[in-house]
């Protein structure tokens, strides 16, 4: 039996030599407890479909599309954090545990750190110091988590 003979029963399900997997949901939508928000200089956009997650993952070079099942069952919320010009700055993940949301992750393009800022300097005696600060993105992400936990249906 040749390979085309094996695939023949599935011929109508083939696309570019890849088999269609009927159990895998291709396009899903779900609701988010929060609408789009504007927090200071950031627009917070809920990612409420597999299409939006895939787009975010592509543009931010991250794996947020892997969270589709958790988002669909209501145990996870994903958000795109953008500036007012629409440039993507970070992807925020909020995990629901015991009816409360917690900040799970907030990363920039290619999973870069965007919520912590480390400043290295030396004092007058040339002793090195590292100063750690939270960025404005951290405070915006924290506000999203607070807003999620204030919703009636969380």
PDB file of C-alpha atoms in Angstrom:
ATOM      1  CA  UNK A   1       0.000   0.000   0.000  1.00  0.00           C
ATOM      2  CA  UNK A   2       1.484   3.373  -0.947  1.00  0.00           C
ATOM      3  CA  UNK A   3       1.204   6.556   1.083  1.00  0.00           C
ATOM      4  CA  UNK A   4      -1.510   8.072  -1.149  1.00  0.00           C
ATOM      5  CA  UNK A   5      -3.586   4.880  -0.701  1.00  0.00           C
ATOM      6  CA  UNK A   6      -3.340   5.248   3.065  1.00  0.00           C
ATOM      7  CA  UNK A   7      -4.441   8.887   2.947  1.00  0.00           C
ATOM      8  CA  UNK A   8      -7.213   8.315   0.433  1.00  0.00           C
ATOM      9  CA  UNK A   9     -10.037   7.885   3.019  1.00  0.00           C
ATOM     10  CA  UNK A  10      -9.009  11.237   4.514  1.00  0.00           C
ATOM     11  CA  UNK A  11      -8.510  12.986   1.184  1.00  0.00           C
ATOM     12  CA  UNK A  12     -11.264  15.534   1.787  1.00  0.00           C
ATOM     13  CA  UNK A  13      -9.657  16.388   5.136  1.00  0.00           C
ATOM     14  CA  UNK A  14      -6.139  16.967   3.870  1.00  0.00           C
ATOM     15  CA  UNK A  15      -4.675  20.406   3.467  1.00  0.00           C
ATOM     16  CA  UNK A  16      -1.085  20.853   2.289  1.00  0.00           C
ATOM     17  CA  UNK A  17      -0.303  17.217   3.154  1.00  0.00           C
ATOM     18  CA  UNK A  18      -1.391  17.712   6.788  1.00  0.00           C
ATOM     19  CA  UNK A  19      -4.212  15.617   8.193  1.00  0.00           C
ATOM     20  CA  UNK A  20      -7.208  17.360   9.666  1.00  0.00           C
ATOM     21  CA  UNK A  21      -7.551  16.557  13.366  1.00  0.00           C
ATOM     22  CA  UNK A  22     -11.290  16.603  14.136  1.00  0.00           C
ATOM     23  CA  UNK A  23     -10.909  16.735  17.949  1.00  0.00           C
ATOM     24  CA  UNK A  24      -8.765  19.888  17.921  1.00  0.00           C
ATOM     25  CA  UNK A  25     -10.879  23.056  18.119  1.00  0.00           C
ATOM     26  CA  UNK A  26      -9.833  25.313  15.262  1.00  0.00           C
ATOM     27  CA  UNK A  27     -11.547  28.539  16.277  1.00  0.00           C
ATOM     28  CA  UNK A  28     -12.939  29.186  19.717  1.00  0.00           C
ATOM     29  CA  UNK A  29     -14.309  32.268  21.426  1.00  0.00           C
ATOM     30  CA  UNK A  30     -14.867  32.933  25.100  1.00  0.00           C
ATOM     31  CA  UNK A  31     -15.812  35.825  27.313  1.00  0.00           C
ATOM     32  CA  UNK A  32     -13.579  37.843  29.595  1.00  0.00           C
ATOM     33  CA  UNK A  33     -14.744  39.464  32.835  1.00  0.00           C
ATOM     34  CA  UNK A  34     -13.125  42.763  31.736  1.00  0.00           C
ATOM     35  CA  UNK A  35     -13.726  44.859  28.646  1.00  0.00           C
ATOM     36  CA  UNK A  36     -10.910  46.747  26.960  1.00  0.00           C
ATOM     37  CA  UNK A  37      -9.367  49.133  29.494  1.00  0.00           C
ATOM     38  CA  UNK A  38      -7.233  52.237  29.267  1.00  0.00           C
ATOM     39  CA  UNK A  39      -4.819  52.542  32.195  1.00  0.00           C
ATOM     40  CA  UNK A  40      -2.565  55.597  32.000  1.00  0.00           C
ATOM     41  CA  UNK A  41      -0.593  55.279  28.758  1.00  0.00           C
ATOM     42  CA  UNK A  42      -1.616  51.660  28.158  1.00  0.00           C
ATOM     43  CA  UNK A  43      -4.518  50.013  26.347  1.00  0.00           C
ATOM     44  CA  UNK A  44      -5.393  46.626  27.855  1.00  0.00           C
ATOM     45  CA  UNK A  45      -7.062  44.366  25.287  1.00  0.00           C
ATOM     46  CA  UNK A  46      -8.627  41.045  26.357  1.00  0.00           C
ATOM     47  CA  UNK A  47      -7.639  38.133  24.119  1.00  0.00           C
ATOM     48  CA  UNK A  48     -10.931  36.252  23.760  1.00  0.00           C
ATOM     49  CA  UNK A  49     -10.415  33.852  20.876  1.00  0.00           C
ATOM     50  CA  UNK A  50      -7.905  31.401  19.495  1.00  0.00           C
ATOM     51  CA  UNK A  51      -7.415  33.782  16.578  1.00  0.00           C
ATOM     52  CA  UNK A  52      -6.463  36.678  18.887  1.00  0.00           C
ATOM     53  CA  UNK A  53      -4.125  34.443  20.919  1.00  0.00           C
ATOM     54  CA  UNK A  54      -2.444  33.198  17.757  1.00  0.00           C
ATOM     55  CA  UNK A  55      -1.970  36.751  16.491  1.00  0.00           C
ATOM     56  CA  UNK A  56      -0.544  37.905  19.823  1.00  0.00           C
ATOM     57  CA  UNK A  57       1.794  34.914  19.920  1.00  0.00           C
ATOM     58  CA  UNK A  58       3.000  35.651  16.406  1.00  0.00           C
ATOM     59  CA  UNK A  59       3.596  39.372  16.939  1.00  0.00           C
ATOM     60  CA  UNK A  60       5.118  38.999  20.412  1.00  0.00           C
ATOM     61  CA  UNK A  61       7.019  35.781  19.639  1.00  0.00           C
ATOM     62  CA  UNK A  62       5.588  33.971  22.659  1.00  0.00           C
ATOM     63  CA  UNK A  63       3.499  30.887  23.440  1.00  0.00           C
ATOM     64  CA  UNK A  64       0.261  32.553  24.591  1.00  0.00           C
ATOM     65  CA  UNK A  65      -1.700  30.451  22.075  1.00  0.00           C
ATOM     66  CA  UNK A  66      -0.951  27.433  24.285  1.00  0.00           C
ATOM     67  CA  UNK A  67      -3.340  28.869  26.901  1.00  0.00           C
ATOM     68  CA  UNK A  68      -6.458  28.678  24.696  1.00  0.00           C
ATOM     69  CA  UNK A  69      -8.024  25.732  26.551  1.00  0.00           C
ATOM     70  CA  UNK A  70      -7.505  27.372  29.966  1.00  0.00           C
ATOM     71  CA  UNK A  71      -8.947  30.654  28.663  1.00  0.00           C
ATOM     72  CA  UNK A  72     -11.935  28.845  27.167  1.00  0.00           C
ATOM     73  CA  UNK A  73     -12.727  27.082  30.448  1.00  0.00           C
ATOM     74  CA  UNK A  74     -12.436  30.317  32.454  1.00  0.00           C
ATOM     75  CA  UNK A  75      -9.360  29.512  34.550  1.00  0.00           C
ATOM     76  CA  UNK A  76      -7.050  31.923  32.719  1.00  0.00           C
ATOM     77  CA  UNK A  77      -7.299  35.363  31.124  1.00  0.00           C
ATOM     78  CA  UNK A  78      -4.851  36.780  28.591  1.00  0.00           C
ATOM     79  CA  UNK A  79      -4.430  40.439  27.686  1.00  0.00           C
ATOM     80  CA  UNK A  80      -2.412  42.369  25.145  1.00  0.00           C
ATOM     81  CA  UNK A  81      -0.894  45.524  26.616  1.00  0.00           C
ATOM     82  CA  UNK A  82      -0.340  48.201  23.990  1.00  0.00           C
ATOM     83  CA  UNK A  83       0.446  51.880  23.788  1.00  0.00           C
ATOM     84  CA  UNK A  84      -2.187  54.257  22.426  1.00  0.00           C
ATOM     85  CA  UNK A  85      -0.645  53.944  18.941  1.00  0.00           C
ATOM     86  CA  UNK A  86      -1.412  50.200  19.001  1.00  0.00           C
ATOM     87  CA  UNK A  87       2.180  48.998  19.418  1.00  0.00           C
ATOM     88  CA  UNK A  88       2.308  45.773  21.408  1.00  0.00           C
ATOM     89  CA  UNK A  89       4.333  46.144  24.599  1.00  0.00           C
ATOM     90  CA  UNK A  90       3.540  43.050  26.662  1.00  0.00           C
ATOM     91  CA  UNK A  91       1.289  40.032  27.078  1.00  0.00           C
ATOM     92  CA  UNK A  92      -0.349  39.602  30.482  1.00  0.00           C
ATOM     93  CA  UNK A  93      -1.547  36.262  31.852  1.00  0.00           C
ATOM     94  CA  UNK A  94      -3.891  36.080  34.857  1.00  0.00           C
ATOM     95  CA  UNK A  95      -4.554  32.728  36.516  1.00  0.00           C
ATOM     96  CA  UNK A  96      -7.763  32.078  38.437  1.00  0.00           C
ATOM     97  CA  UNK A  97      -7.269  30.122  41.658  1.00  0.00           C
ATOM     98  CA  UNK A  98     -10.042  29.703  44.255  1.00  0.00           C
ATOM     99  CA  UNK A  99     -12.195  32.397  42.588  1.00  0.00           C
ATOM    100  CA  UNK A 100      -9.371  34.971  42.651  1.00  0.00           C
ATOM    101  CA  UNK A 101      -7.105  36.075  39.836  1.00  0.00           C
ATOM    102  CA  UNK A 102      -3.353  36.236  40.305  1.00  0.00           C
ATOM    103  CA  UNK A 103      -0.673  37.726  38.092  1.00  0.00           C
ATOM    104  CA  UNK A 104       0.861  34.689  36.420  1.00  0.00           C
ATOM    105  CA  UNK A 105       3.086  36.357  33.847  1.00  0.00           C
ATOM    106  CA  UNK A 106       3.707  39.612  32.053  1.00  0.00           C
ATOM    107  CA  UNK A 107       6.385  39.589  29.370  1.00  0.00           C
ATOM    108  CA  UNK A 108       7.413  41.721  26.435  1.00  0.00           C
ATOM    109  CA  UNK A 109       8.458  40.572  22.968  1.00  0.00           C
ATOM    110  CA  UNK A 110      10.245  37.193  23.020  1.00  0.00           C
ATOM    111  CA  UNK A 111       9.466  36.896  26.763  1.00  0.00           C
ATOM    112  CA  UNK A 112      11.664  39.823  27.774  1.00  0.00           C
ATOM    113  CA  UNK A 113      11.347  41.233  31.273  1.00  0.00           C
ATOM    114  CA  UNK A 114       9.186  44.358  31.165  1.00  0.00           C
ATOM    115  CA  UNK A 115       8.004  44.644  34.776  1.00  0.00           C
ATOM    116  CA  UNK A 116      11.344  44.901  36.589  1.00  0.00           C
ATOM    117  CA  UNK A 117      14.049  47.492  36.046  1.00  0.00           C
ATOM    118  CA  UNK A 118      17.575  46.911  37.290  1.00  0.00           C
ATOM    119  CA  UNK A 119      19.922  49.897  37.486  1.00  0.00           C
ATOM    120  CA  UNK A 120      23.610  49.269  38.087  1.00  0.00           C
ATOM    121  CA  UNK A 121      25.799  52.053  39.449  1.00  0.00           C
ATOM    122  CA  UNK A 122      28.844  52.623  41.618  1.00  0.00           C
ATOM    123  CA  UNK A 123      29.117  54.954  44.559  1.00  0.00           C
ATOM    124  CA  UNK A 124      31.965  57.370  45.305  1.00  0.00           C
ATOM    125  CA  UNK A 125      34.159  54.531  46.633  1.00  0.00           C
ATOM    126  CA  UNK A 126      33.603  52.494  43.420  1.00  0.00           C
ATOM    127  CA  UNK A 127      31.420  49.942  45.215  1.00  0.00           C
ATOM    128  CA  UNK A 128      28.935  48.459  42.734  1.00  0.00           C
ATOM    129  CA  UNK A 129      25.237  48.633  43.560  1.00  0.00           C
ATOM    130  CA  UNK A 130      22.167  47.260  41.825  1.00  0.00           C
ATOM    131  CA  UNK A 131      18.910  49.102  42.270  1.00  0.00           C
ATOM    132  CA  UNK A 132      15.653  47.305  41.527  1.00  0.00           C
ATOM    133  CA  UNK A 133      12.441  49.102  40.554  1.00  0.00           C
ATOM    134  CA  UNK A 134       9.055  48.136  39.186  1.00  0.00           C
ATOM    135  CA  UNK A 135       8.090  49.596  35.815  1.00  0.00           C
ATOM    136  CA  UNK A 136       4.853  51.322  34.852  1.00  0.00           C
ATOM    137  CA  UNK A 137       3.839  48.091  33.090  1.00  0.00           C
ATOM    138  CA  UNK A 138       3.964  46.275  36.437  1.00  0.00           C
ATOM    139  CA  UNK A 139       1.550  48.769  37.976  1.00  0.00           C
ATOM    140  CA  UNK A 140      -0.770  48.560  34.963  1.00  0.00           C
ATOM    141  CA  UNK A 141      -0.724  44.734  35.182  1.00  0.00           C
ATOM    142  CA  UNK A 142      -1.478  44.933  38.917  1.00  0.00           C
ATOM    143  CA  UNK A 143      -4.422  47.212  38.182  1.00  0.00           C
ATOM    144  CA  UNK A 144      -5.781  44.674  35.674  1.00  0.00           C
ATOM    145  CA  UNK A 145      -5.601  41.938  38.336  1.00  0.00           C
ATOM    146  CA  UNK A 146      -7.339  44.210  40.855  1.00  0.00           C
ATOM    147  CA  UNK A 147     -10.089  44.985  38.314  1.00  0.00           C
ATOM    148  CA  UNK A 148     -10.525  41.270  37.516  1.00  0.00           C
ATOM    149  CA  UNK A 149     -11.004  40.503  41.200  1.00  0.00           C
ATOM    150  CA  UNK A 150     -13.570  43.315  41.516  1.00  0.00           C
ATOM    151  CA  UNK A 151     -15.842  41.840  38.831  1.00  0.00           C
ATOM    152  CA  UNK A 152     -19.084  40.275  40.031  1.00  0.00           C
ATOM    153  CA  UNK A 153     -18.654  37.037  38.069  1.00  0.00           C
ATOM    154  CA  UNK A 154     -15.065  36.198  38.978  1.00  0.00           C
TER     155      UNK A 154
END
